[in-house]
Every structure is written in structure tokens, then in C-alpha cells.
C-alpha atoms as an extended CHARMM CRD file, in Angstrom:
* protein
*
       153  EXT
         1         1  UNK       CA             12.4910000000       64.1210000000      133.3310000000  PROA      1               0.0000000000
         2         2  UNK       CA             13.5050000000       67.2730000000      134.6500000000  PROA      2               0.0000000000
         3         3  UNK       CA             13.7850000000       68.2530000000      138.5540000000  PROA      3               0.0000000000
         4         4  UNK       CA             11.4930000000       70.9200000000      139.4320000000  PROA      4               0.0000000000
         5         5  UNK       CA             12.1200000000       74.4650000000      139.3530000000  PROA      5               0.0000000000
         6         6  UNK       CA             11.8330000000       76.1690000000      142.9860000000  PROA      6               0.0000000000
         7         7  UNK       CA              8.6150000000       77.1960000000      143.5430000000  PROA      7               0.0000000000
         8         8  UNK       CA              7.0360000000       75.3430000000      140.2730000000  PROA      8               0.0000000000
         9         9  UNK       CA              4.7540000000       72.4790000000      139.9290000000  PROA      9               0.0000000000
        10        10  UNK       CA              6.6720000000       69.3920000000      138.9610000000  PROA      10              0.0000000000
        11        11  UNK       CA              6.7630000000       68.4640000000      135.0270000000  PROA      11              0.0000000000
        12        12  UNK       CA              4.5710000000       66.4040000000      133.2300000000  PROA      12              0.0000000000
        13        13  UNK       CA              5.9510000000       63.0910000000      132.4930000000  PROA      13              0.0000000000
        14        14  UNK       CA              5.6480000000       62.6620000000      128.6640000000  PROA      14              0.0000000000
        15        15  UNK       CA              2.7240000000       60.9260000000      128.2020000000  PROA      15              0.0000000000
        16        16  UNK       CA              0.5920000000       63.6310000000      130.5810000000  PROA      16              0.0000000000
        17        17  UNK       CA              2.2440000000       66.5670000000      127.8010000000  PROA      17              0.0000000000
        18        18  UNK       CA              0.5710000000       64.5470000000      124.8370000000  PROA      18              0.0000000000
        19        19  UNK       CA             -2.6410000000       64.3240000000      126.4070000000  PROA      19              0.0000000000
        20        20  UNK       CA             -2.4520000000       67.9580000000      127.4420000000  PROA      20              0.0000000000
        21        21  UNK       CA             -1.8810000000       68.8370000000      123.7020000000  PROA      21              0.0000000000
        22        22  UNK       CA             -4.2370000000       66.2410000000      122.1510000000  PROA      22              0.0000000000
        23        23  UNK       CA             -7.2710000000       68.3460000000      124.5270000000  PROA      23              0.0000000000
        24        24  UNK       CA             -5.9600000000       72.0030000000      123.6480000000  PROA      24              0.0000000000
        25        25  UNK       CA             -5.9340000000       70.5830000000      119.6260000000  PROA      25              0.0000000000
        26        26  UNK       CA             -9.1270000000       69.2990000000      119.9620000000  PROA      26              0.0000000000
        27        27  UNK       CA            -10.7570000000       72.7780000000      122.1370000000  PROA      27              0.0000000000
        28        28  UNK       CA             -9.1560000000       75.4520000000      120.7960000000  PROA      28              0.0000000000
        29        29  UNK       CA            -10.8210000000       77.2010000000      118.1450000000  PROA      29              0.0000000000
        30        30  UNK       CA             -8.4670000000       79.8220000000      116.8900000000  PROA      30              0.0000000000
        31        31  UNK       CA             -4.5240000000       79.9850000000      116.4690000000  PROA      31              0.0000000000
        32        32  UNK       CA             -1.4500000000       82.0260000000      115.5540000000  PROA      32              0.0000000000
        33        33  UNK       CA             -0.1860000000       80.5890000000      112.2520000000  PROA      33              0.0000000000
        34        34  UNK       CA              3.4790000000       82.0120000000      111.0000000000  PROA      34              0.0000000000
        35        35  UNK       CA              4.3910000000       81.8380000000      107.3460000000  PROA      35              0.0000000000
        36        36  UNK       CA              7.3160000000       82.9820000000      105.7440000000  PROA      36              0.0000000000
        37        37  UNK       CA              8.0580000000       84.3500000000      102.6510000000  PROA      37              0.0000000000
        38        38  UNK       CA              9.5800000000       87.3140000000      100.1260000000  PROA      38              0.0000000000
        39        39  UNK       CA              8.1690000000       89.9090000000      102.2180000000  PROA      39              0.0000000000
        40        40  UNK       CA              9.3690000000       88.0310000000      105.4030000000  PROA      40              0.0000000000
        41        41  UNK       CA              7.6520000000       86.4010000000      108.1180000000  PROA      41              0.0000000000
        42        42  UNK       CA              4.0690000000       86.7680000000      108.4200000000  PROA      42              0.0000000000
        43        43  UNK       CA              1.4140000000       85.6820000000      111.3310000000  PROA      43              0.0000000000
        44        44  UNK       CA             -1.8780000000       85.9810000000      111.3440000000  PROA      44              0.0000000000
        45        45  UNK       CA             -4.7180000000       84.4970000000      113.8640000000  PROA      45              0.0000000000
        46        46  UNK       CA             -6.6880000000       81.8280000000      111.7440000000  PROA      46              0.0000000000
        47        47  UNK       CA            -10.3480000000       79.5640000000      113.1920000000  PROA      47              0.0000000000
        48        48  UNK       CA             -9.1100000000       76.2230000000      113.4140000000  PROA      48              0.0000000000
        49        49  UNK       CA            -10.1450000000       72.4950000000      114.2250000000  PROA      49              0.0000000000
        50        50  UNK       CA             -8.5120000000       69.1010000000      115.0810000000  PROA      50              0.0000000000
        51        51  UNK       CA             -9.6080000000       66.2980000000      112.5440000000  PROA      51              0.0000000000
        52        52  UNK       CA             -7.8340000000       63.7960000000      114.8870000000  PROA      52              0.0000000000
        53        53  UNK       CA             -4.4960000000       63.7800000000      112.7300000000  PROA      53              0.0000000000
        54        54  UNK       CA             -4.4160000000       67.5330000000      110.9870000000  PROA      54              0.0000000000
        55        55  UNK       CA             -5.0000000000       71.1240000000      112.7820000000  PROA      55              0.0000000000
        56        56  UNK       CA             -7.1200000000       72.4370000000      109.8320000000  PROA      56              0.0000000000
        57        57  UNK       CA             -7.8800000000       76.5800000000      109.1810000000  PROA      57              0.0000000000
        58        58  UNK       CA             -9.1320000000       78.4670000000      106.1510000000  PROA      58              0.0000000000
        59        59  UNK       CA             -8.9110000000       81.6280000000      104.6990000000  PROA      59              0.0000000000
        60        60  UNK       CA             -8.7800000000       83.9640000000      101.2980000000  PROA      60              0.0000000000
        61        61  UNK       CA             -7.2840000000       82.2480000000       98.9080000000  PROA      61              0.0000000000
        62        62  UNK       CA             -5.6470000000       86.0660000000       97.9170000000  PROA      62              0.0000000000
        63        63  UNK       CA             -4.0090000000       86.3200000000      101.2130000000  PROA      63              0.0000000000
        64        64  UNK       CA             -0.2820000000       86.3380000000      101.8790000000  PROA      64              0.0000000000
        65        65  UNK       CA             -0.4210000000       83.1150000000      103.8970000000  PROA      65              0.0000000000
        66        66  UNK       CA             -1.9590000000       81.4880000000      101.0700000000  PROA      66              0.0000000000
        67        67  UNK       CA              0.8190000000       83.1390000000       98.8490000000  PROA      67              0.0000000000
        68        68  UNK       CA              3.4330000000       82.3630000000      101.1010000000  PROA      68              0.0000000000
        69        69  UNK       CA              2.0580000000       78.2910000000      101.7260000000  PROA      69              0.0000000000
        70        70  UNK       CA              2.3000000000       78.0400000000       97.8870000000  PROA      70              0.0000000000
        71        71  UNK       CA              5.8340000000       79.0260000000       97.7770000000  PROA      71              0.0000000000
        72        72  UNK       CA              6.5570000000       76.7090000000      100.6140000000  PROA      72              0.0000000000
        73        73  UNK       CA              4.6110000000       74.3580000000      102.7320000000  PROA      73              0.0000000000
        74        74  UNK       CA              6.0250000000       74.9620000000      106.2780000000  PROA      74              0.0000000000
        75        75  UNK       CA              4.9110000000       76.5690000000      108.7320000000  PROA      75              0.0000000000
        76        76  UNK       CA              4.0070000000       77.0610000000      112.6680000000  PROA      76              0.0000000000
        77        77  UNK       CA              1.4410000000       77.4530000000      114.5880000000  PROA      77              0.0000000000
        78        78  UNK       CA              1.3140000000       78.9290000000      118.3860000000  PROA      78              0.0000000000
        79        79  UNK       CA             -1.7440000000       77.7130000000      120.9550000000  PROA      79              0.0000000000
        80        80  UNK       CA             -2.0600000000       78.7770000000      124.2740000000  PROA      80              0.0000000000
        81        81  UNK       CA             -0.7360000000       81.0590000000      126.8730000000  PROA      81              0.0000000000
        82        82  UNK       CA              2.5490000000       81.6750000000      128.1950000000  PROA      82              0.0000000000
        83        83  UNK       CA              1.3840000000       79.3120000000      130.9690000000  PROA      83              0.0000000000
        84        84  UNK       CA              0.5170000000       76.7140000000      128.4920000000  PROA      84              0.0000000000
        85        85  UNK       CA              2.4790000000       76.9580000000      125.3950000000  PROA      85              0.0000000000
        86        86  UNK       CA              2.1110000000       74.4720000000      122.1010000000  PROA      86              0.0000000000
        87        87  UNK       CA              3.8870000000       75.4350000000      119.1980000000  PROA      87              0.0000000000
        88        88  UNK       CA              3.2760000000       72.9270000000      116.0240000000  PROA      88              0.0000000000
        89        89  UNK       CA              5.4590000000       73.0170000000      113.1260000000  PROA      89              0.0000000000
        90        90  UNK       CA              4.4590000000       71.4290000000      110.3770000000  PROA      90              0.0000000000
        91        91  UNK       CA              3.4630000000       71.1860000000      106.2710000000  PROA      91              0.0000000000
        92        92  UNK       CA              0.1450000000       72.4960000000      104.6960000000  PROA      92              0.0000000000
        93        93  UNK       CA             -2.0420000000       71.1800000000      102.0700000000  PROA      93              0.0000000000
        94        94  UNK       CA             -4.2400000000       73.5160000000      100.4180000000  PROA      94              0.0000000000
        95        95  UNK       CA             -7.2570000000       72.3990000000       99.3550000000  PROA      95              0.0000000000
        96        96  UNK       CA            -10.1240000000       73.9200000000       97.7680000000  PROA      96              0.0000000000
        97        97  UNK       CA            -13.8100000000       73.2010000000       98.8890000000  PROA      97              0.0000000000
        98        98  UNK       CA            -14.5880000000       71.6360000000       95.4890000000  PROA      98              0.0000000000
        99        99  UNK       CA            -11.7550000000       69.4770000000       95.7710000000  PROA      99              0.0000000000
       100       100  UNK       CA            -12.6690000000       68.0330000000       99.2470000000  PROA      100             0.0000000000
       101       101  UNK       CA            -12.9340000000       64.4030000000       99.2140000000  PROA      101             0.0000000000
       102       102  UNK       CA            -16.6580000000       63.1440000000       99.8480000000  PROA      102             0.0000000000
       103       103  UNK       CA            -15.4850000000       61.3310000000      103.3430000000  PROA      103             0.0000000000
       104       104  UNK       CA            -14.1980000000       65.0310000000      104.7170000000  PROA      104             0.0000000000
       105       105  UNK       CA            -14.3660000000       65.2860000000      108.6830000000  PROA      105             0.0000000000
       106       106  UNK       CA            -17.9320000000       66.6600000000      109.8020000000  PROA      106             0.0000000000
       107       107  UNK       CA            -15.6530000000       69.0310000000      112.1360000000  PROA      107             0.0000000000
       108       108  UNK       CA            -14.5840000000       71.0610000000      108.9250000000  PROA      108             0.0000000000
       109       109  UNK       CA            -18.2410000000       72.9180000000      109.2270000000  PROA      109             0.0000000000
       110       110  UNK       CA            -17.0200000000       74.3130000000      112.8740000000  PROA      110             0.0000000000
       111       111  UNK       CA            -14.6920000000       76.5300000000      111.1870000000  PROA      111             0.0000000000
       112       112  UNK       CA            -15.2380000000       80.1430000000      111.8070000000  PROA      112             0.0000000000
       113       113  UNK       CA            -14.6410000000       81.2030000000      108.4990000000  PROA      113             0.0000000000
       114       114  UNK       CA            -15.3130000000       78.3170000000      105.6290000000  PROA      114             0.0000000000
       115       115  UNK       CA            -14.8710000000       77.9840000000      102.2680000000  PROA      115             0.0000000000
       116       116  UNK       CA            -18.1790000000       75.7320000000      101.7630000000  PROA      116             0.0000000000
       117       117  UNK       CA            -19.8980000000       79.5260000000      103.4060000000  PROA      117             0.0000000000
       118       118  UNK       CA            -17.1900000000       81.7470000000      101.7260000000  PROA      118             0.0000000000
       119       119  UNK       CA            -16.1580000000       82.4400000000       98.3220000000  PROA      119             0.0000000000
       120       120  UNK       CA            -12.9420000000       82.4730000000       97.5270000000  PROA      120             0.0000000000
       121       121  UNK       CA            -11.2840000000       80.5840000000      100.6160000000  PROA      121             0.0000000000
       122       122  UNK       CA             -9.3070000000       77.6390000000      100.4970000000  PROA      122             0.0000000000
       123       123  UNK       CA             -8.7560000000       75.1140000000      103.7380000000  PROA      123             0.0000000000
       124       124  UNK       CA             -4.9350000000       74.8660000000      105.0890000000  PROA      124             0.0000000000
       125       125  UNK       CA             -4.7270000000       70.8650000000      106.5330000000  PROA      125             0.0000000000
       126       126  UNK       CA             -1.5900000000       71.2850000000      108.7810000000  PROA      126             0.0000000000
       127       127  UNK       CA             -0.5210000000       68.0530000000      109.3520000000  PROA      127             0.0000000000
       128       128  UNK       CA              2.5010000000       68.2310000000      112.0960000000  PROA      128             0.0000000000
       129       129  UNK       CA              6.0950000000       67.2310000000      112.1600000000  PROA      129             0.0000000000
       130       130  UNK       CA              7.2100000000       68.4780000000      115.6700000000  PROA      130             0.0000000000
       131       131  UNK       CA              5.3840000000       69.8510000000      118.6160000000  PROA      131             0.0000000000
       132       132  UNK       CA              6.6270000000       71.2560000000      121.1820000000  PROA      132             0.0000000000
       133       133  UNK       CA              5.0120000000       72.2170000000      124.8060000000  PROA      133             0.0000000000
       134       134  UNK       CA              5.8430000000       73.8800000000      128.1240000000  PROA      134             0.0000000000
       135       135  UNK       CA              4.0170000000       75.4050000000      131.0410000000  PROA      135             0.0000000000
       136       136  UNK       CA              7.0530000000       76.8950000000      132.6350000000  PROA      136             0.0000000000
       137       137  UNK       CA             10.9060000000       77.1640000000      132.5920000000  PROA      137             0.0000000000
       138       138  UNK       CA             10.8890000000       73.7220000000      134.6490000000  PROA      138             0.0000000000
       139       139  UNK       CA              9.1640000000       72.1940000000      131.3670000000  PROA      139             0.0000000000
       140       140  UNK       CA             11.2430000000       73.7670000000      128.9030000000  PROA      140             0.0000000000
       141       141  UNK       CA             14.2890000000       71.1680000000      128.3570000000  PROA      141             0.0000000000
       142       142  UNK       CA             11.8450000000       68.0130000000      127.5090000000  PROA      142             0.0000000000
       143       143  UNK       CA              8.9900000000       70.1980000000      125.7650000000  PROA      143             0.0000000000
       144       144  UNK       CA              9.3830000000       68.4980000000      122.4490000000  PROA      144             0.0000000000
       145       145  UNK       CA              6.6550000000       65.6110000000      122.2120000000  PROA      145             0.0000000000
       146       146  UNK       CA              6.6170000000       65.1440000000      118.6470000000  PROA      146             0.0000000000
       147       147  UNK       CA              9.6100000000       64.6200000000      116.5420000000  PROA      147             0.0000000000
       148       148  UNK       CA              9.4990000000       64.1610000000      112.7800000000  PROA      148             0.0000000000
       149       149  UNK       CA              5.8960000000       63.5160000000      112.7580000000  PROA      149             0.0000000000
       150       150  UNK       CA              6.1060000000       60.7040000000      115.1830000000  PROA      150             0.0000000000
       151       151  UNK       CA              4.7170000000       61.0830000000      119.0920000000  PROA      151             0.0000000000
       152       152  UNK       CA              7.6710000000       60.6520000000      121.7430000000  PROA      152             0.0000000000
       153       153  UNK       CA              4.6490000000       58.6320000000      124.1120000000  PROA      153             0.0000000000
């Protein structure tokens, strides 16, 4: 663990950062999600929900992140504050509505905008390789808590 930073609350311990991030995945309900591709990097904020094990979003299936996902798979995803940072990298599956299996998580009907509600939109199931969280500079030299797709605690 790291020693505090003058004036700075002490860090989490490592467990204490997973729990942190396990609440924000499961509250938050929208997110900055960075793609990259020919024309360069592209964000965009996306409605998403925690299925326990995959931060899942939707959108047009003629979008640019949709174009971009297709080309390649990785991507990240920013929640929070710069108080309360969690950045998720990670690989998408794209999967249309008709193509959901029958045992899909209930949660999948929170989402803002939804493809079972909206032509034409698929859902992106981001399931994550590394996370990484920090609430200030004091934070920032043990913020990763998940490391090829495995938690640290």
C-alpha cells in the first residue's frame, strides 16, 4: 500500500477498491466508452448496466462505435469523477436482440436506450480485462484491481 499523500485520506487497501468498483458498476447508469478506429479514436456516452460479470450498453447498430467494435473488440470505458475514477478496459460482444439467449439478465430492460424498444440497435457486453481505480494522486500507484481479467482481491 501506498503512504498517504499530505493532506489526503489514506488509500483503500485492495479489497475496499473492488468493492468501491463492484457498487459504482452496479449504480451507474451511463458511461464514457472509447473506441478506436480508421477515423481515430472515438468516445461517446452510452446507458449502461452491470449483469454481475459484463458492463453491458446499446446503441445503433450504424454508429461508428459499432463500426469501430467490429473491426476490433477493445475498448475502454471511463466511470466516475475525477474524485472517483474507474476506467475498464476490456473486449465487446455484439449481440443482436434476436440473438439474445432466452436466460438474458432481467437488468438488460434498465437500459436507457434498448434494442428489444429500438430498431436497429445492437447490445455491446463488455466483459473486462483490467480495471483500474483512484480517488486521488495518493491512490494512483496501486489503482489497478483487475489484471488480465482476474480480480487482484
Amino acid at each position: 500500500m501506498t503512504a498517504p499523500s499530505a493532506g489526503l485520506a489514506p488509500p483503500r487497501d485492495l479489497a475496499q477498491r473492488k468493492a468501491d468498483v463492484l457498487g459504482k458498476l452496479a449504480s451507474e447508469r451511463f458511461a464514457w466508452l472509447a473506441t478506436s478506429g480508421e477515423s481515430g479514436a472515438h468516445l461517446v456516452p452510452l446507458g449502461c448496466v452491470w449483469d454481475g460479470a459484463r458492463l453491458v450498453m446499446a446503441t445503433q447498430e450504424r454508429h461508428v462505435t459499432v463500426r469501430n467494435l467490429r473491426e476490433d473488440g477493445h475498448c475502454r470505458v471511463a466511470l466516475g469523477d475525477p474524485a472517483d475514477v474507474v476506467l475498464v478496459d476490456g473486449t465487446v460482444e455484439l449481440v443482436a436482440y434476436e440473438d439474445l439467449p432466452a436466460d438474458a439478465p432481467p437488468v438488460l430492460a434498465d437500459l436507457p436506450v434498448n434494442p428489444s424498444r429500438v430498431p436497429g440497435c445492437v447490445y455491446l457486453f463488455l466483459t473486462p480485462r483490467r480495471v483500474l481505480t483512484w480517488r486521488h494522486r495518493g491512490e494512483i500507484p496501486d489503482r489497478t484491481v483487475m489484471a488480465d481479467g482476474r480480480w487482484l482481491a
